[in-house]
Amino acid sequence: MLHRLTRSRRWSLSFLALLLVACGDDVAPLDDVDAAIPDAGAPIDARIPDDANDAPDARPRACTPGAVEACYEGPSGTRDVGACIAGTHTCAIDGSGFGPCTGQTLPSAEDCGTAIDDDCDGTTNESEAGCVCTPGTSTSCYGGPAGTEGVGACVAGTRACAADGRSYVEECVGQVQPTSETCENAIDDDCDGSVNEEGEGCACQPRSTRPCYAGPAGTEGVAACAAGTQECLLDGSGYGECIGDVLPEPETCANAIDDDCDGAINEEGDGCVCAPGSTSPCYTGPPGTQGVGVCSAGTQTCNELGTTYGACVGETSPAASESCGDGDDDDCDGVPDDGCGVSYTTVRPMLEALCGPCHTTGSASALNVRDYASTQIAAGSCAGLTQGACMMVRVQNGTMPRGGGCTGDPALDVGRPACLDADDQAALQAWITGGQLP
């Protein structure tokens, strides 16, 4: 016979259903309701007390006595976020329900002094909570002028977060700010991008260059001599070695270069004989003949290296023999036409210039002296002498040519064109006494 559920039984089931809805996952599923009630498996027609005065084992139960389950009473979405974690609660012995939730951590005000998300909103030490930084961390800091950080010696430092996380400490540790430039080191002390450009001990801009020349004054730029360059030292204290300058070297005639940079090539030095292009008198005839008779010096020109002179040009050296009849000392032995018979052709110019016109023109008072025969005729003005002999006496005593101021001594008559010189007298004497006919 089917028995209807009592009122108390219906109330217990309704209560359990409400608990299931309210507690969600924290209570047993509806399917487990009968399992939580000891008499859930009793026959359907078993007697169920109608009220609380029924037997103790017949009272309704909300959970299994002693059961432990997770619990969390914080706002939705905060469980297991940041510091927030669930706790546990235990079912009462009589199964009437769970006890208080213990061990849970609920959201609290954000503490900037920790590295924990205290309010469990997913953000740690957020600025909305007044937090500036996380204790134990630091930030970069620099107190120098704008544009100097990271230039030269200037570097940023660090500033530590305060213990409460709400500010940074004032001290900037490790920063280097600009100082006065000095050339005592190779550092950009004032952090302006230039090293040792000015300041104590500075002489020049590091790595700048300038021309330099260590040779004697006046030689730079002459011939091969040229300036070099020198670079300012890294500390700006001065310039380094002169590199690349070409200095004078001792002159040598091994080349056609102005080695000593004095503007002259091969004028002296090893192997040099003469200055290139220079000239010098020269004479290749026998000693003692230069300047005698027709013999005269020439000139020789130094070659382009200065190592020797070229051929002697323009000299007149002794002829192999006299050219008879020209009145010249061709063999340069001091005697014109020596070894030659003197002809009238040789002496006639002398007679016409010095002894005429009375002896050469046939005047009424004198005979013509035009050939050897005429010289042998007796002279009218020189007792016992021929005309030729008389002419010589008068030449030698200076009475001829007339009015010439001649003394007859060639040494005294030098420079007087009207007088006979020694060569003229010798030629005339040779003609008269030699017996040579025209």
GROMACS .gro file of C-alpha atoms in nm:
model
  438
    1MET     CA    1   0.000   0.000   0.000
    2LEU     CA    2   0.146   0.331  -0.109
    3HIS     CA    3   0.186   0.576   0.176
    4ARG     CA    4   0.189   0.949   0.124
    5LEU     CA    5   0.491   1.147   0.250
    6THR     CA    6   0.435   1.312   0.578
    7ARG     CA    7   0.447   1.688   0.614
    8SER     CA    8   0.783   1.674   0.798
    9ARG     CA    9   0.932   1.459   0.523
   10ARG     CA   10   0.821   1.709   0.260
   11TRP     CA   11   0.963   1.998   0.459
   12SER     CA   12   1.301   1.827   0.492
   13LEU     CA   13   1.324   1.771   0.120
   14SER     CA   14   1.231   2.131   0.047
   15PHE     CA   15   1.492   2.255   0.294
   16LEU     CA   16   1.761   2.045   0.134
   17ALA     CA   17   1.664   2.176  -0.208
   18LEU     CA   18   1.700   2.533  -0.083
   19LEU     CA   19   2.040   2.453   0.062
   20LEU     CA   20   2.150   2.311  -0.271
   21VAL     CA   21   2.048   2.629  -0.451
   22ALA     CA   22   2.207   2.861  -0.192
   23CYS     CA   23   2.537   2.682  -0.146
   24GLY     CA   24   2.606   2.592  -0.507
   25ASP     CA   25   2.909   2.366  -0.530
   26ASP     CA   26   2.969   2.374  -0.155
   27VAL     CA   27   2.692   2.123  -0.080
   28ALA     CA   28   2.616   1.781  -0.212
   29PRO     CA   29   2.412   1.754  -0.537
   30LEU     CA   30   2.043   1.689  -0.524
   31ASP     CA   31   2.111   1.335  -0.627
   32ASP     CA   32   2.297   1.294  -0.301
   33VAL     CA   33   2.019   1.429  -0.077
   34ASP     CA   34   1.888   1.087   0.012
   35ALA     CA   35   2.240   0.972   0.081
   36ALA     CA   36   2.281   1.253   0.332
   37ILE     CA   37   1.963   1.150   0.511
   38PRO     CA   38   2.000   0.822   0.701
   39ASP     CA   39   1.653   0.699   0.625
   40ALA     CA   40   1.659   0.797   0.261
   41GLY     CA   41   1.675   0.435   0.174
   42ALA     CA   42   1.376   0.332   0.393
   43PRO     CA   43   1.069   0.195   0.231
   44ILE     CA   44   0.849   0.462   0.097
   45ASP     CA   45   0.574   0.362   0.329
   46ALA     CA   46   0.805   0.381   0.635
   47ARG     CA   47   0.689   0.612   0.906
   48ILE     CA   48   0.855   0.959   0.913
   49PRO     CA   49   0.809   1.178   1.218
   50ASP     CA   50   0.591   1.477   1.153
   51ASP     CA   51   0.782   1.732   1.364
   52ALA     CA   52   1.090   1.800   1.566
   53ASN     CA   53   0.957   1.596   1.856
   54ASP     CA   54   1.009   1.287   1.653
   55ALA     CA   55   1.310   1.064   1.722
   56PRO     CA   56   1.657   1.236   1.699
   57ASP     CA   57   1.775   1.020   1.412
   58ALA     CA   58   1.482   1.134   1.213
   59ARG     CA   59   1.578   1.509   1.209
   60PRO     CA   60   1.674   1.665   0.868
   61ARG     CA   61   2.047   1.695   0.783
   62ALA     CA   62   2.224   1.966   0.562
   63CYS     CA   63   2.558   1.793   0.526
   64THR     CA   64   2.745   1.488   0.624
   65PRO     CA   65   2.867   1.531   0.980
   66GLY     CA   66   3.246   1.592   0.987
   67ALA     CA   67   3.270   1.660   0.615
   68VAL     CA   68   3.528   1.929   0.522
   69GLU     CA   69   3.481   2.146   0.218
   70ALA     CA   70   3.643   2.455   0.061
   71CYS     CA   71   3.489   2.790   0.129
   72TYR     CA   72   3.544   3.154   0.034
   73GLU     CA   73   3.345   3.457   0.145
   74GLY     CA   74   3.520   3.734  -0.057
   75PRO     CA   75   3.377   3.927  -0.350
   76SER     CA   76   3.320   3.740  -0.667
   77GLY     CA   77   3.626   3.723  -0.889
   78THR     CA   78   3.880   3.775  -0.609
   79ARG     CA   79   3.930   3.410  -0.506
   80ASP     CA   80   4.284   3.288  -0.592
   81VAL     CA   81   4.380   3.639  -0.712
   82GLY     CA   82   4.680   3.805  -0.544
   83ALA     CA   83   4.680   3.728  -0.171
   84CYS     CA   84   4.318   3.597  -0.166
   85ILE     CA   85   4.276   3.223  -0.111
   86ALA     CA   86   3.991   2.995  -0.005
   87GLY     CA   87   3.960   2.840   0.339
   88THR     CA   88   3.766   2.534   0.468
   89HIS     CA   89   3.459   2.469   0.682
   90THR     CA   90   3.346   2.152   0.854
   91CYS     CA   91   2.998   2.004   0.870
   92ALA     CA   92   2.847   1.997   1.221
   93ILE     CA   93   2.814   1.663   1.402
   94ASP     CA   94   2.440   1.671   1.372
   95GLY     CA   95   2.469   1.746   0.998
   96SER     CA   96   2.271   2.062   1.039
   97GLY     CA   97   2.521   2.266   0.838
   98PHE     CA   98   2.879   2.377   0.793
   99GLY     CA   99   3.068   2.572   1.050
  100PRO     CA  100   3.262   2.897   1.001
  101CYS     CA  101   3.505   2.930   0.707
  102THR     CA  102   3.859   2.919   0.844
  103GLY     CA  103   4.198   2.977   0.674
  104GLN     CA  104   4.063   3.194   0.400
  105THR     CA  105   4.233   3.527   0.304
  106LEU     CA  106   3.998   3.798   0.194
  107PRO     CA  107   4.085   4.127   0.010
  108SER     CA  108   4.240   4.400   0.222
  109ALA     CA  109   4.362   4.754   0.159
  110GLU     CA  110   4.664   4.760  -0.075
  111ASP     CA  111   4.991   4.773   0.123
  112CYS     CA  112   5.255   4.956  -0.088
  113GLY     CA  113   5.527   4.816   0.134
  114THR     CA  114   5.484   4.465   0.000
  115ALA     CA  115   5.507   4.310  -0.339
  116ILE     CA  116   5.166   4.145  -0.295
  117ASP     CA  117   4.831   4.220  -0.458
  118ASP     CA  118   4.660   4.277  -0.122
  119ASP     CA  119   4.320   4.389  -0.259
  120CYS     CA  120   4.315   4.100  -0.507
  121ASP     CA  121   4.224   4.312  -0.806
  122GLY     CA  122   4.499   4.168  -1.029
  123THR     CA  123   4.734   4.468  -0.992
  124THR     CA  124   5.015   4.501  -0.741
  125ASN     CA  125   5.087   4.834  -0.574
  126GLU     CA  126   4.879   5.030  -0.822
  127SER     CA  127   4.898   5.410  -0.828
  128GLU     CA  128   4.528   5.436  -0.746
  129ALA     CA  129   4.620   5.304  -0.405
  130GLY     CA  130   4.889   5.570  -0.359
  131CYS     CA  131   5.174   5.339  -0.446
  132VAL     CA  132   5.478   5.481  -0.630
  133CYS     CA  133   5.719   5.188  -0.637
  134THR     CA  134   5.788   4.846  -0.497
  135PRO     CA  135   6.025   4.831  -0.197
  136GLY     CA  136   6.355   4.671  -0.292
  137THR     CA  137   6.342   4.807  -0.645
  138SER     CA  138   6.514   5.120  -0.779
  139THR     CA  139   6.486   5.364  -1.066
  140SER     CA  140   6.736   5.558  -1.277
  141CYS     CA  141   6.813   5.913  -1.172
  142TYR     CA  142   7.031   6.199  -1.294
  143GLY     CA  143   7.064   6.555  -1.166
  144GLY     CA  144   7.298   6.704  -1.429
  145PRO     CA  145   7.207   6.953  -1.705
  146ALA     CA  146   6.987   6.832  -1.988
  147GLY     CA  147   7.178   6.669  -2.270
  148THR     CA  148   7.478   6.567  -2.060
  149GLU     CA  149   7.361   6.226  -1.937
  150GLY     CA  150   7.552   5.949  -2.107
  151VAL     CA  151   7.801   6.195  -2.261
  152GLY     CA  152   8.168   6.174  -2.164
  153ALA     CA  153   8.213   6.094  -1.796
  154CYS     CA  154   7.851   6.170  -1.707
  155VAL     CA  155   7.631   5.871  -1.618
  156ALA     CA  156   7.300   5.821  -1.441
  157GLY     CA  157   7.270   5.673  -1.093
  158THR     CA  158   6.990   5.490  -0.912
  159ARG     CA  159   6.734   5.595  -0.649
  160ALA     CA  160   6.588   5.324  -0.420
  161CYS     CA  161   6.218   5.279  -0.346
  162ALA     CA  162   6.122   5.384   0.008
  163ALA     CA  163   6.020   5.113   0.257
  164ASP     CA  164   5.651   5.214   0.237
  165GLY     CA  165   5.653   5.202  -0.145
  166ARG     CA  166   5.495   5.547  -0.161
  167SER     CA  167   5.807   5.738  -0.272
  168TYR     CA  168   6.172   5.707  -0.375
  169VAL     CA  169   6.454   5.806  -0.142
  170GLU     CA  170   6.609   6.141  -0.222
  171GLU     CA  171   6.970   6.027  -0.271
  172CYS     CA  172   7.075   5.940  -0.630
  173VAL     CA  173   7.352   5.685  -0.587
  174GLY     CA  174   7.629   5.645  -0.845
  175GLN     CA  175   7.550   5.935  -1.074
  176VAL     CA  176   7.836   6.139  -1.226
  177GLN     CA  177   7.760   6.499  -1.321
  178PRO     CA  178   7.973   6.741  -1.531
  179THR     CA  179   8.289   6.888  -1.379
  180SER     CA  180   8.536   7.145  -1.510
  181GLU     CA  181   8.730   7.028  -1.817
  182THR     CA  182   9.096   6.946  -1.758
  183CYS     CA  183   9.370   6.805  -1.977
  184GLU     CA  184   9.506   6.595  -1.692
  185ASN     CA  185   9.315   6.301  -1.840
  186ALA     CA  186   9.164   6.191  -2.170
  187ILE     CA  187   8.804   6.222  -2.048
  188ASP     CA  188   8.522   6.458  -2.145
  189ASP     CA  189   8.492   6.596  -1.793
  190ASP     CA  190   8.228   6.860  -1.870
  191CYS     CA  191   8.026   6.617  -2.083
  192ASP     CA  192   7.984   6.853  -2.380
  193GLY     CA  193   8.093   6.599  -2.640
  194SER     CA  194   8.451   6.728  -2.675
  195VAL     CA  195   8.753   6.592  -2.492
  196ASN     CA  196   9.010   6.832  -2.348
  197GLU     CA  197   8.904   7.121  -2.568
  198GLU     CA  198   8.990   7.371  -2.297
  199GLY     CA  199   9.083   7.396  -1.935
  200GLU     CA  200   9.384   7.350  -1.714
  201GLY     CA  201   9.682   7.197  -1.893
  202CYS     CA  202   9.518   7.206  -2.238
  203ALA     CA  203   9.732   7.305  -2.538
  204CYS     CA  204   9.527   7.179  -2.830
  205GLN     CA  205   9.213   6.992  -2.929
  206PRO     CA  206   9.278   6.615  -2.898
  207ARG     CA  207   9.326   6.446  -3.237
  208SER     CA  208   9.329   6.781  -3.418
  209THR     CA  209   9.616   6.818  -3.665
  210ARG     CA  210   9.840   7.095  -3.792
  211PRO     CA  211  10.122   7.125  -4.050
  212CYS     CA  212  10.475   7.079  -3.920
  213TYR     CA  213  10.826   7.103  -4.059
  214ALA     CA  214  11.152   7.038  -3.876
  215GLY     CA  215  11.391   7.144  -4.153
  216PRO     CA  216  11.598   7.465  -4.170
  217ALA     CA  217  11.417   7.790  -4.237
  218GLY     CA  218  11.374   7.863  -4.605
  219THR     CA  219  11.388   7.500  -4.719
  220GLU     CA  220  11.021   7.407  -4.679
  221GLY     CA  221  10.853   7.384  -5.018
  222VAL     CA  222  11.185   7.394  -5.205
  223ALA     CA  223  11.251   7.094  -5.432
  224ALA     CA  224  11.135   6.776  -5.254
  225CYS     CA  225  11.127   6.930  -4.905
  226ALA     CA  226  10.770   6.947  -4.774
  227ALA     CA  227  10.577   6.981  -4.451
  228GLY     CA  228  10.415   6.691  -4.266
  229THR     CA  229  10.140   6.682  -4.002
  230GLN     CA  230  10.131   6.631  -3.628
  231GLU     CA  231   9.832   6.528  -3.419
  232CYS     CA  232   9.731   6.663  -3.082
  233LEU     CA  233   9.771   6.408  -2.802
  234LEU     CA  234   9.463   6.249  -2.650
  235ASP     CA  235   9.507   6.447  -2.329
  236GLY     CA  236   9.533   6.776  -2.524
  237SER     CA  237   9.861   6.863  -2.352
  238GLY     CA  238  10.051   6.912  -2.678
  239TYR     CA  239  10.127   6.783  -3.025
  240GLY     CA  240  10.293   6.454  -3.108
  241GLU     CA  241  10.565   6.366  -3.357
  242CYS     CA  242  10.576   6.535  -3.698
  243ILE     CA  243  10.481   6.268  -3.951
  244GLY     CA  244  10.545   6.281  -4.324
  245ASP     CA  245  10.770   6.586  -4.352
  246VAL     CA  246  11.052   6.563  -4.606
  247LEU     CA  247  11.374   6.725  -4.484
  248PRO     CA  248  11.692   6.831  -4.668
  249GLU     CA  249  11.959   6.569  -4.727
  250PRO     CA  250  12.327   6.609  -4.818
  251GLU     CA  251  12.363   6.710  -5.181
  252THR     CA  252  12.485   6.439  -5.413
  253CYS     CA  253  12.549   6.428  -5.784
  254ALA     CA  254  12.411   6.075  -5.807
  255ASN     CA  255  12.085   6.230  -5.930
  256ALA     CA  256  11.950   6.549  -6.081
  257ILE     CA  257  11.766   6.652  -5.763
  258ASP     CA  258  11.811   6.943  -5.527
  259ASP     CA  259  11.874   6.711  -5.232
  260ASP     CA  260  11.959   6.984  -4.979
  261CYS     CA  261  11.665   7.203  -5.089
  262ASP     CA  262  11.876   7.518  -5.132
  263GLY     CA  263  11.744   7.597  -5.479
  264ALA     CA  264  12.052   7.466  -5.662
  265ILE     CA  265  12.096   7.121  -5.811
  266ASN     CA  266  12.420   6.930  -5.766
  267GLU     CA  267  12.620   7.238  -5.681
  268GLU     CA  268  12.832   7.039  -5.438
  269GLY     CA  269  12.853   6.711  -5.261
  270ASP     CA  270  12.945   6.351  -5.326
  271GLY     CA  271  13.037   6.299  -5.693
  272CYS     CA  272  12.996   6.666  -5.783
  273VAL     CA  273  13.253   6.835  -6.009
  274CYS     CA  274  13.069   7.145  -6.117
  275ALA     CA  275  12.734   7.313  -6.099
  276PRO     CA  276  12.504   7.182  -6.375
  277GLY     CA  277  12.486   7.429  -6.664
  278SER     CA  278  12.776   7.639  -6.538
  279THR     CA  279  13.064   7.724  -6.772
  280SER     CA  280  13.436   7.742  -6.727
  281PRO     CA  281  13.729   7.853  -6.947
  282CYS     CA  282  13.914   7.565  -7.107
  283TYR     CA  283  14.221   7.509  -7.317
  284THR     CA  284  14.348   7.178  -7.448
  285GLY     CA  285  14.662   7.300  -7.625
  286PRO     CA  286  15.019   7.241  -7.498
  287PRO     CA  287  15.115   7.421  -7.180
  288GLY     CA  288  15.253   7.766  -7.241
  289THR     CA  289  15.073   7.819  -7.571
  290GLN     CA  290  14.744   7.966  -7.441
  291GLY     CA  291  14.736   8.336  -7.518
  292VAL     CA  292  15.040   8.315  -7.747
  293GLY     CA  293  14.988   8.401  -8.112
  294VAL     CA  294  14.646   8.297  -8.228
  295CYS     CA  295  14.598   8.044  -7.945
  296SER     CA  296  14.313   8.127  -7.705
  297ALA     CA  297  14.091   7.953  -7.452
  298GLY     CA  298  13.735   7.831  -7.513
  299THR     CA  299  13.451   7.743  -7.272
  300GLN     CA  300  13.318   7.417  -7.136
  301THR     CA  301  12.971   7.356  -6.990
  302CYS     CA  302  12.894   7.135  -6.688
  303ASN     CA  303  12.655   6.848  -6.757
  304GLU     CA  304  12.311   6.824  -6.591
  305LEU     CA  305  12.434   6.602  -6.308
  306GLY     CA  306  12.736   6.815  -6.229
  307THR     CA  307  12.965   6.518  -6.263
  308THR     CA  308  13.183   6.653  -6.547
  309TYR     CA  309  13.234   6.927  -6.805
  310GLY     CA  310  13.151   6.883  -7.168
  311ALA     CA  311  13.379   6.946  -7.466
  312CYS     CA  312  13.588   7.262  -7.484
  313VAL     CA  313  13.412   7.486  -7.735
  314GLY     CA  314  13.560   7.792  -7.913
  315GLU     CA  315  13.926   7.742  -7.824
  316THR     CA  316  14.209   7.796  -8.072
  317SER     CA  317  14.500   7.564  -8.021
  318PRO     CA  318  14.838   7.567  -8.206
  319ALA     CA  319  14.832   7.477  -8.572
  320ALA     CA  320  15.058   7.199  -8.690
  321SER     CA  321  15.256   7.455  -8.895
  322GLU     CA  322  15.269   7.827  -8.970
  323SER     CA  323  15.042   7.968  -9.235
  324CYS     CA  324  15.308   8.165  -9.414
  325GLY     CA  325  15.231   8.510  -9.531
  326ASP     CA  326  14.943   8.589  -9.289
  327GLY     CA  327  15.170   8.746  -9.031
  328ASP     CA  328  15.010   8.537  -8.753
  329ASP     CA  329  15.182   8.312  -8.505
  330ASP     CA  330  14.976   8.013  -8.603
  331ASP     CA  331  15.180   7.757  -8.410
  332CYS     CA  332  15.177   7.980  -8.103
  333ASP     CA  333  15.550   7.961  -8.040
  334GLY     CA  334  15.588   8.335  -8.010
  335VAL     CA  335  15.726   8.395  -8.362
  336PRO     CA  336  15.484   8.480  -8.645
  337ASP     CA  337  15.548   8.301  -8.969
  338ASP     CA  338  15.866   8.146  -8.833
  339GLY     CA  339  16.017   7.910  -9.085
  340CYS     CA  340  15.852   8.105  -9.364
  341GLY     CA  341  16.008   8.346  -9.616
  342VAL     CA  342  15.846   8.683  -9.561
  343SER     CA  343  15.692   8.818  -9.882
  344TYR     CA  344  15.608   9.165  -9.990
  345THR     CA  345  15.243   9.076  -9.945
  346THR     CA  346  15.308   9.047  -9.572
  347VAL     CA  347  15.499   9.370  -9.526
  348ARG     CA  348  15.321   9.596  -9.772
  349PRO     CA  349  15.037   9.684  -9.529
  350MET     CA  350  15.300   9.789  -9.277
  351LEU     CA  351  15.487  10.000  -9.526
  352GLU     CA  352  15.171  10.171  -9.642
  353ALA     CA  353  15.047  10.240  -9.294
  354LEU     CA  354  15.368  10.328  -9.118
  355CYS     CA  355  15.625  10.431  -9.374
  356GLY     CA  356  15.416  10.594  -9.646
  357PRO     CA  357  15.349  10.789  -9.831
  358CYS     CA  358  15.708  10.882  -9.898
  359HIS     CA  359  15.837  10.528  -9.926
  360THR     CA  360  15.538  10.365 -10.090
  361THR     CA  361  15.385  10.617 -10.324
  362GLY     CA  362  15.688  10.713 -10.531
  363SER     CA  363  15.703  11.077 -10.432
  364ALA     CA  364  15.962  11.299 -10.595
  365SER     CA  365  16.189  11.293 -10.294
  366ALA     CA  366  16.200  10.917 -10.241
  367LEU     CA  367  16.200  10.588 -10.418
  368ASN     CA  368  15.915  10.344 -10.390
  369VAL     CA  369  15.978  10.053 -10.155
  370ARG     CA  370  15.750   9.806 -10.316
  371ASP     CA  371  15.965   9.498 -10.347
  372TYR     CA  372  16.282   9.343 -10.224
  373ALA     CA  373  16.491   9.501 -10.498
  374SER     CA  374  16.384   9.850 -10.400
  375THR     CA  375  16.502   9.786 -10.048
  376GLN     CA  376  16.853   9.734 -10.173
  377ILE     CA  377  16.885  10.075 -10.338
  378ALA     CA  378  17.104  10.319 -10.153
  379ALA     CA  379  16.921  10.553  -9.923
  380GLY     CA  380  16.958  10.925  -9.967
  381SER     CA  381  16.909  11.006  -9.596
  382CYS     CA  382  17.108  10.726  -9.440
  383ALA     CA  383  17.472  10.732  -9.550
  384GLY     CA  384  17.593  10.390  -9.648
  385LEU     CA  385  17.257  10.216  -9.598
  386THR     CA  386  17.006  10.082  -9.838
  387GLN     CA  387  16.655  10.211  -9.838
  388GLY     CA  388  16.537   9.907  -9.652
  389ALA     CA  389  16.808   9.934  -9.389
  390CYS     CA  390  16.749  10.306  -9.355
  391MET     CA  391  16.377  10.241  -9.308
  392MET     CA  392  16.449  10.003  -9.023
  393VAL     CA  393  16.680  10.257  -8.857
  394ARG     CA  394  16.408  10.519  -8.873
  395VAL     CA  395  16.143  10.280  -8.745
  396GLN     CA  396  16.369  10.188  -8.458
  397ASN     CA  397  16.465  10.545  -8.370
  398GLY     CA  398  16.103  10.661  -8.383
  399THR     CA  399  16.126  10.904  -8.672
  400MET     CA  400  15.891  10.691  -8.876
  401PRO     CA  401  15.607  10.704  -8.916
  402ARG     CA  402  15.630  11.075  -8.909
  403GLY     CA  403  15.439  11.244  -8.630
  404GLY     CA  404  15.330  10.914  -8.480
  405GLY     CA  405  15.504  10.977  -8.150
  406CYS     CA  406  15.674  10.642  -8.180
  407THR     CA  407  15.992  10.563  -7.995
  408GLY     CA  408  16.079  10.259  -8.197
  409ASP     CA  409  16.072  10.046  -7.880
  410PRO     CA  410  15.775   9.810  -7.911
  411ALA     CA  411  15.753   9.780  -7.536
  412LEU     CA  412  15.706  10.158  -7.509
  413ASP     CA  413  15.488  10.188  -7.817
  414VAL     CA  414  15.227   9.939  -7.694
  415GLY     CA  415  14.880  10.082  -7.739
  416ARG     CA  416  14.984  10.325  -8.015
  417PRO     CA  417  14.818  10.199  -8.332
  418ALA     CA  418  15.048  10.411  -8.556
  419CYS     CA  419  15.363  10.240  -8.429
  420LEU     CA  420  15.511   9.904  -8.519
  421ASP     CA  421  15.488   9.637  -8.258
  422ALA     CA  422  15.748   9.368  -8.208
  423ASP     CA  423  15.578   9.128  -8.449
  424ASP     CA  424  15.561   9.397  -8.718
  425GLN     CA  425  15.928   9.483  -8.674
  426ALA     CA  426  16.027   9.117  -8.681
  427ALA     CA  427  15.830   9.055  -9.000
  428LEU     CA  428  15.975   9.365  -9.168
  429GLN     CA  429  16.330   9.275  -9.065
  430ALA     CA  430  16.280   8.922  -9.195
  431TRP     CA  431  16.163   9.053  -9.530
  432ILE     CA  432  16.453   9.295  -9.571
  433THR     CA  433  16.726   9.061  -9.461
  434GLY     CA  434  16.580   8.738  -9.589
  435GLY     CA  435  16.625   8.818  -9.951
  436GLN     CA  436  16.276   8.707 -10.035
  437LEU     CA  437  16.119   8.841 -10.347
  438PRO     CA  438  15.748   8.910 -10.388
   0.00000   0.00000   0.00000
